[in-house]
Amino acid sequence: MDVKAFIFDLDGVITDTAEHHYQAWGLLARELGIPFDRTFNERLKGIDRMQSLELILERGGMRDRLSRSEKEAMAGRKNDHYTQLIEGITPDHLLPGIAELLRDVREAGMRIGLASASRNAGTILAKLQIGHYFDTVVDPALLAKGKPDPEIFLKAAADLKATPACCVGVEDAEAGIRAIRGAGMFAVGVGTPEAMKEADLIVTGTAELNFEKIVELYRIKSKV
Ligand code: BG6
Ligand code: MG
């Protein structure tokens, strides 16, 4: 068995938009008078927009007081903040090591997929000018369940015609690592050893992502 495909998360892996999501939720939380910090934000990583809002509202004791349309308006306001924050993204905003990794995966003849919960993913790939690398970009609007459910990674693998056990998933969110493992894939985690503890390989930053090292460890682990 060997690696056939790499499936990437976007926010916090390919570019630092995890930070923009954090800033945008912070602006909305302040408007609502709900406390918000980086520790709490960890729980929102990988989680879709409406579910993230529900978690924030729950924290503020507001979850059951609002109608669906009020919540939709709030989620829309967060997205307005986010859209403004990502306006200036250019190819220079690729995180370190990502351009090299995409190139190495492609040169090795492997397939590449994107498994992001973000409905802004297409816009961001276009701004980064890396859309051509991706053989599939899963549309999160078509999925029944979000991360940590494995559905998004399984859909990417099916699109790529790769068996899940031959796929490497790259994530920065706890929910994402759980989704990759649940899909039966090899999980590469970008983040703290604590947050990424369920990953097969942990790096503290994307600059440490190395194609040869990942494939070598995959081969060792798939033999045992
Ligand atoms: C994920 C992010 O990739 O996308 C989450 O980790 C974000 O923080 C989610 O909430 C949904 O993004 P969007 O752009 O559809 O609001
Ligand atoms: Mg992420």
Short mmCIF file of C-alpha atoms and ligand atoms in Angstrom, two decimals:
data_model
loop_
_atom_site.label_atom_id
_atom_site.label_comp_id
_atom_site.label_asym_id
_atom_site.label_seq_id
_atom_site.Cartn_x
_atom_site.Cartn_y
_atom_site.Cartn_z
CA MET A 1 0.00 0.00 0.00
CA ASP A 2 1.34 3.43 -0.85
CA VAL A 3 0.25 7.07 -0.75
CA LYS A 4 -2.01 7.98 -3.69
CA ALA A 5 -3.39 11.33 -2.56
CA PHE A 6 -2.98 14.25 -0.19
CA ILE A 7 -6.13 15.92 1.16
CA PHE A 8 -5.66 19.35 2.70
CA ASP A 9 -7.63 21.49 5.07
CA LEU A 10 -7.42 25.17 4.07
CA ASP A 11 -7.74 27.57 7.00
CA GLY A 12 -4.61 27.42 9.15
CA VAL A 13 -2.88 24.87 6.90
CA ILE A 14 -2.54 26.43 3.46
CA THR A 15 -2.89 30.03 4.56
CA ASP A 16 -3.34 31.80 7.88
CA THR A 17 -7.08 32.42 7.51
CA ALA A 18 -7.65 30.60 10.82
CA GLU A 19 -6.45 33.92 12.26
CA HIS A 20 -8.92 35.91 10.13
CA HIS A 21 -11.78 33.64 11.29
CA TYR A 22 -10.65 34.25 14.88
CA GLN A 23 -10.58 38.03 14.34
CA ALA A 24 -13.99 38.06 12.64
CA TRP A 25 -15.65 35.96 15.38
CA GLY A 26 -13.98 38.23 17.94
CA LEU A 27 -15.60 41.31 16.33
CA LEU A 28 -19.03 39.65 16.35
CA ALA A 29 -18.63 38.40 19.94
CA ARG A 30 -17.72 41.93 21.05
CA GLU A 31 -20.82 43.32 19.33
CA LEU A 32 -22.87 40.75 21.25
CA GLY A 33 -21.06 41.32 24.56
CA ILE A 34 -19.91 37.69 24.73
CA PRO A 35 -16.39 36.92 26.03
CA PHE A 36 -14.13 35.43 23.38
CA ASP A 37 -10.49 34.36 23.45
CA ARG A 38 -8.00 32.09 21.67
CA THR A 39 -8.60 29.14 23.99
CA PHE A 40 -12.32 29.17 23.22
CA ASN A 41 -11.54 29.73 19.52
CA GLU A 42 -9.72 26.36 19.37
CA ARG A 43 -13.15 24.72 19.68
CA LEU A 44 -14.36 26.55 16.56
CA LYS A 45 -11.54 25.44 14.27
CA GLY A 46 -12.82 23.21 11.47
CA ILE A 47 -16.43 23.75 12.55
CA ASP A 48 -18.86 25.33 10.09
CA ARG A 49 -20.18 28.87 10.37
CA MET A 50 -23.60 28.26 11.94
CA GLN A 51 -22.33 25.66 14.41
CA SER A 52 -19.55 28.03 15.46
CA LEU A 53 -22.12 30.77 16.06
CA GLU A 54 -24.22 28.38 18.15
CA LEU A 55 -21.18 27.63 20.36
CA ILE A 56 -20.50 31.34 20.85
CA LEU A 57 -24.16 32.09 21.64
CA GLU A 58 -24.25 29.17 24.07
CA ARG A 59 -21.25 30.64 25.85
CA GLY A 60 -23.12 33.95 26.17
CA GLY A 61 -26.32 32.22 27.35
CA MET A 62 -28.11 33.55 24.25
CA ARG A 63 -28.58 30.37 22.24
CA ASP A 64 -32.25 29.76 22.96
CA ARG A 65 -33.30 33.41 22.86
CA LEU A 66 -32.80 33.99 19.16
CA SER A 67 -34.77 33.01 16.08
CA ARG A 68 -33.26 31.22 13.09
CA SER A 69 -33.37 34.40 11.02
CA GLU A 70 -31.64 36.43 13.76
CA LYS A 71 -28.90 33.79 13.89
CA GLU A 72 -28.57 33.84 10.11
CA ALA A 73 -28.15 37.62 10.20
CA MET A 74 -25.41 37.27 12.83
CA ALA A 75 -23.60 34.58 10.84
CA GLY A 76 -23.87 36.88 7.82
CA ARG A 77 -22.32 39.74 9.84
CA LYS A 78 -19.41 37.53 10.86
CA ASN A 79 -18.90 36.62 7.21
CA ASP A 80 -18.93 40.32 6.26
CA HIS A 81 -16.14 40.96 8.79
CA TYR A 82 -14.28 37.91 7.45
CA THR A 83 -14.71 38.92 3.80
CA GLN A 84 -13.17 42.32 4.58
CA LEU A 85 -10.27 40.73 6.44
CA ILE A 86 -9.37 38.36 3.57
CA GLU A 87 -9.64 41.00 0.87
CA GLY A 88 -5.89 41.59 0.67
CA ILE A 89 -4.85 37.93 0.39
CA THR A 90 -2.26 37.33 -2.33
CA PRO A 91 0.02 34.39 -3.29
CA ASP A 92 2.48 35.80 -0.71
CA HIS A 93 0.07 34.61 1.98
CA LEU A 94 0.72 30.92 1.40
CA LEU A 95 2.05 29.53 4.67
CA PRO A 96 5.75 28.48 4.65
CA GLY A 97 6.44 25.11 3.04
CA ILE A 98 3.02 24.78 1.39
CA ALA A 99 4.04 25.76 -2.15
CA GLU A 100 6.91 23.23 -1.98
CA LEU A 101 4.67 20.49 -0.57
CA LEU A 102 2.00 20.99 -3.27
CA ARG A 103 4.70 20.91 -5.93
CA ASP A 104 6.35 17.75 -4.50
CA VAL A 105 3.01 15.91 -4.25
CA ARG A 106 2.18 16.82 -7.81
CA GLU A 107 5.65 15.90 -9.12
CA ALA A 108 5.30 12.48 -7.44
CA GLY A 109 2.16 11.94 -9.54
CA MET A 110 -0.19 11.91 -6.55
CA ARG A 111 -3.61 13.53 -6.47
CA ILE A 112 -4.59 16.54 -4.37
CA GLY A 113 -7.90 17.38 -2.72
CA LEU A 114 -9.28 20.15 -0.54
CA ALA A 115 -11.51 19.29 2.43
CA SER A 116 -12.46 22.63 3.95
CA ALA A 117 -15.63 23.49 5.83
CA SER A 118 -15.38 27.02 4.48
CA ARG A 119 -17.77 28.35 1.89
CA ASN A 120 -15.11 30.93 1.11
CA ALA A 121 -12.57 28.27 0.09
CA GLY A 122 -12.91 28.83 -3.66
CA THR A 123 -12.35 32.58 -3.28
CA ILE A 124 -9.26 32.01 -1.16
CA LEU A 125 -7.74 29.42 -3.53
CA ALA A 126 -8.23 31.93 -6.35
CA LYS A 127 -6.56 34.73 -4.36
CA LEU A 128 -3.62 32.42 -3.55
CA GLN A 129 -3.49 31.34 -7.23
CA ILE A 130 -3.20 27.64 -6.34
CA GLY A 131 -6.54 26.35 -7.64
CA HIS A 132 -4.79 24.44 -10.46
CA TYR A 133 -3.15 22.07 -7.95
CA PHE A 134 -6.48 20.66 -6.78
CA ASP A 135 -8.10 17.67 -8.47
CA THR A 136 -11.12 18.14 -6.24
CA VAL A 137 -12.49 20.82 -3.90
CA VAL A 138 -15.29 19.34 -1.81
CA ASP A 139 -18.33 21.60 -1.58
CA PRO A 140 -19.24 21.67 2.15
CA ALA A 141 -22.80 22.73 1.29
CA LEU A 142 -23.45 19.24 -0.09
CA LEU A 143 -22.43 17.36 3.04
CA ALA A 144 -24.74 15.98 5.74
CA LYS A 145 -22.21 16.28 8.56
CA GLY A 146 -19.28 18.54 9.37
CA LYS A 147 -15.93 17.69 10.95
CA PRO A 148 -15.24 15.70 13.19
CA ASP A 149 -17.41 13.43 11.02
CA PRO A 150 -15.16 11.85 8.34
CA GLU A 151 -17.64 12.57 5.51
CA ILE A 152 -15.71 15.47 3.95
CA PHE A 153 -12.45 13.47 3.76
CA LEU A 154 -14.24 10.38 2.43
CA LYS A 155 -15.91 12.50 -0.24
CA ALA A 156 -12.54 13.95 -1.29
CA ALA A 157 -11.03 10.44 -1.49
CA ALA A 158 -13.97 9.17 -3.56
CA ASP A 159 -13.61 12.15 -5.94
CA LEU A 160 -9.90 11.34 -6.26
CA LYS A 161 -10.63 7.62 -6.76
CA ALA A 162 -8.22 6.81 -3.93
CA THR A 163 -8.93 4.33 -1.14
CA PRO A 164 -8.93 6.19 2.19
CA ALA A 165 -6.05 4.09 3.55
CA CYS A 166 -3.90 5.47 0.69
CA CYS A 167 -4.64 9.09 1.59
CA VAL A 168 -2.76 11.55 3.77
CA GLY A 169 -4.87 14.27 5.42
CA VAL A 170 -3.35 17.53 6.65
CA GLU A 171 -5.18 19.51 9.36
CA ASP A 172 -4.72 22.13 12.08
CA ALA A 173 -7.99 21.48 13.97
CA GLU A 174 -8.72 18.79 16.55
CA ALA A 175 -12.05 18.15 14.84
CA GLY A 176 -10.19 17.79 11.54
CA ILE A 177 -7.69 15.25 12.88
CA ARG A 178 -10.58 13.21 14.25
CA ALA A 179 -12.27 13.38 10.83
CA ILE A 180 -9.10 12.16 9.06
CA ARG A 181 -8.58 9.31 11.50
CA GLY A 182 -12.26 8.41 11.31
CA ALA A 183 -11.89 8.16 7.54
CA GLY A 184 -9.05 5.67 8.02
CA MET A 185 -6.40 8.01 6.61
CA PHE A 186 -2.91 8.98 7.76
CA ALA A 187 -3.21 12.23 9.73
CA VAL A 188 -0.67 15.04 9.69
CA GLY A 189 -1.39 17.66 12.37
CA VAL A 190 -0.10 21.22 12.32
CA GLY A 191 -0.23 22.63 15.84
CA THR A 192 0.63 21.96 19.45
CA PRO A 193 1.32 18.35 20.52
CA GLU A 194 -1.61 18.69 22.91
CA ALA A 195 -4.16 19.77 20.27
CA MET A 196 -2.75 17.40 17.62
CA LYS A 197 -2.27 14.39 19.90
CA GLU A 198 -4.39 12.05 17.75
CA ALA A 199 -2.33 12.74 14.59
CA ASP A 200 0.12 10.20 13.13
CA LEU A 201 2.66 12.96 12.54
CA ILE A 202 2.74 16.31 14.36
CA VAL A 203 4.53 19.45 13.19
CA THR A 204 4.39 22.72 15.08
CA GLY A 205 4.37 24.80 11.89
CA THR A 206 3.88 24.29 8.16
CA ALA A 207 7.56 25.04 7.46
CA GLU A 208 8.28 21.59 8.94
CA LEU A 209 5.99 19.81 6.45
CA ASN A 210 8.29 17.70 4.32
CA PHE A 211 6.98 15.46 1.54
CA GLU A 212 9.67 12.73 1.90
CA LYS A 213 9.31 12.61 5.67
CA ILE A 214 5.52 12.27 5.50
CA VAL A 215 5.63 9.49 2.90
CA GLU A 216 8.39 7.66 4.78
CA LEU A 217 6.41 7.68 8.03
CA TYR A 218 3.25 6.63 6.18
CA ARG A 219 5.13 3.63 4.77
CA ILE A 220 6.52 2.63 8.16
CA LYS A 221 3.10 2.94 9.84
CA SER A 222 1.19 1.15 7.08
CA LYS A 223 3.49 -1.86 7.44
CA VAL A 224 2.86 -2.40 11.15
C1 BG6 B 1 -13.24 26.18 8.59
C2 BG6 B 1 -12.65 27.05 9.67
O1 BG6 B 1 -12.26 25.85 7.67
O2 BG6 B 1 -14.30 26.86 7.92
C3 BG6 B 1 -13.72 27.56 10.61
O3 BG6 B 1 -11.69 26.29 10.40
C4 BG6 B 1 -14.82 28.26 9.81
O4 BG6 B 1 -13.14 28.47 11.52
C5 BG6 B 1 -15.37 27.28 8.77
O5 BG6 B 1 -15.88 28.67 10.66
C6 BG6 B 1 -16.48 27.88 7.91
O6 BG6 B 1 -15.97 28.94 7.16
P1 BG6 B 1 -16.87 29.96 6.33
O7 BG6 B 1 -15.85 30.69 5.49
O8 BG6 B 1 -17.80 29.14 5.51
O9 BG6 B 1 -17.57 30.81 7.31
MG MG B 2 -8.16 24.56 9.64
#
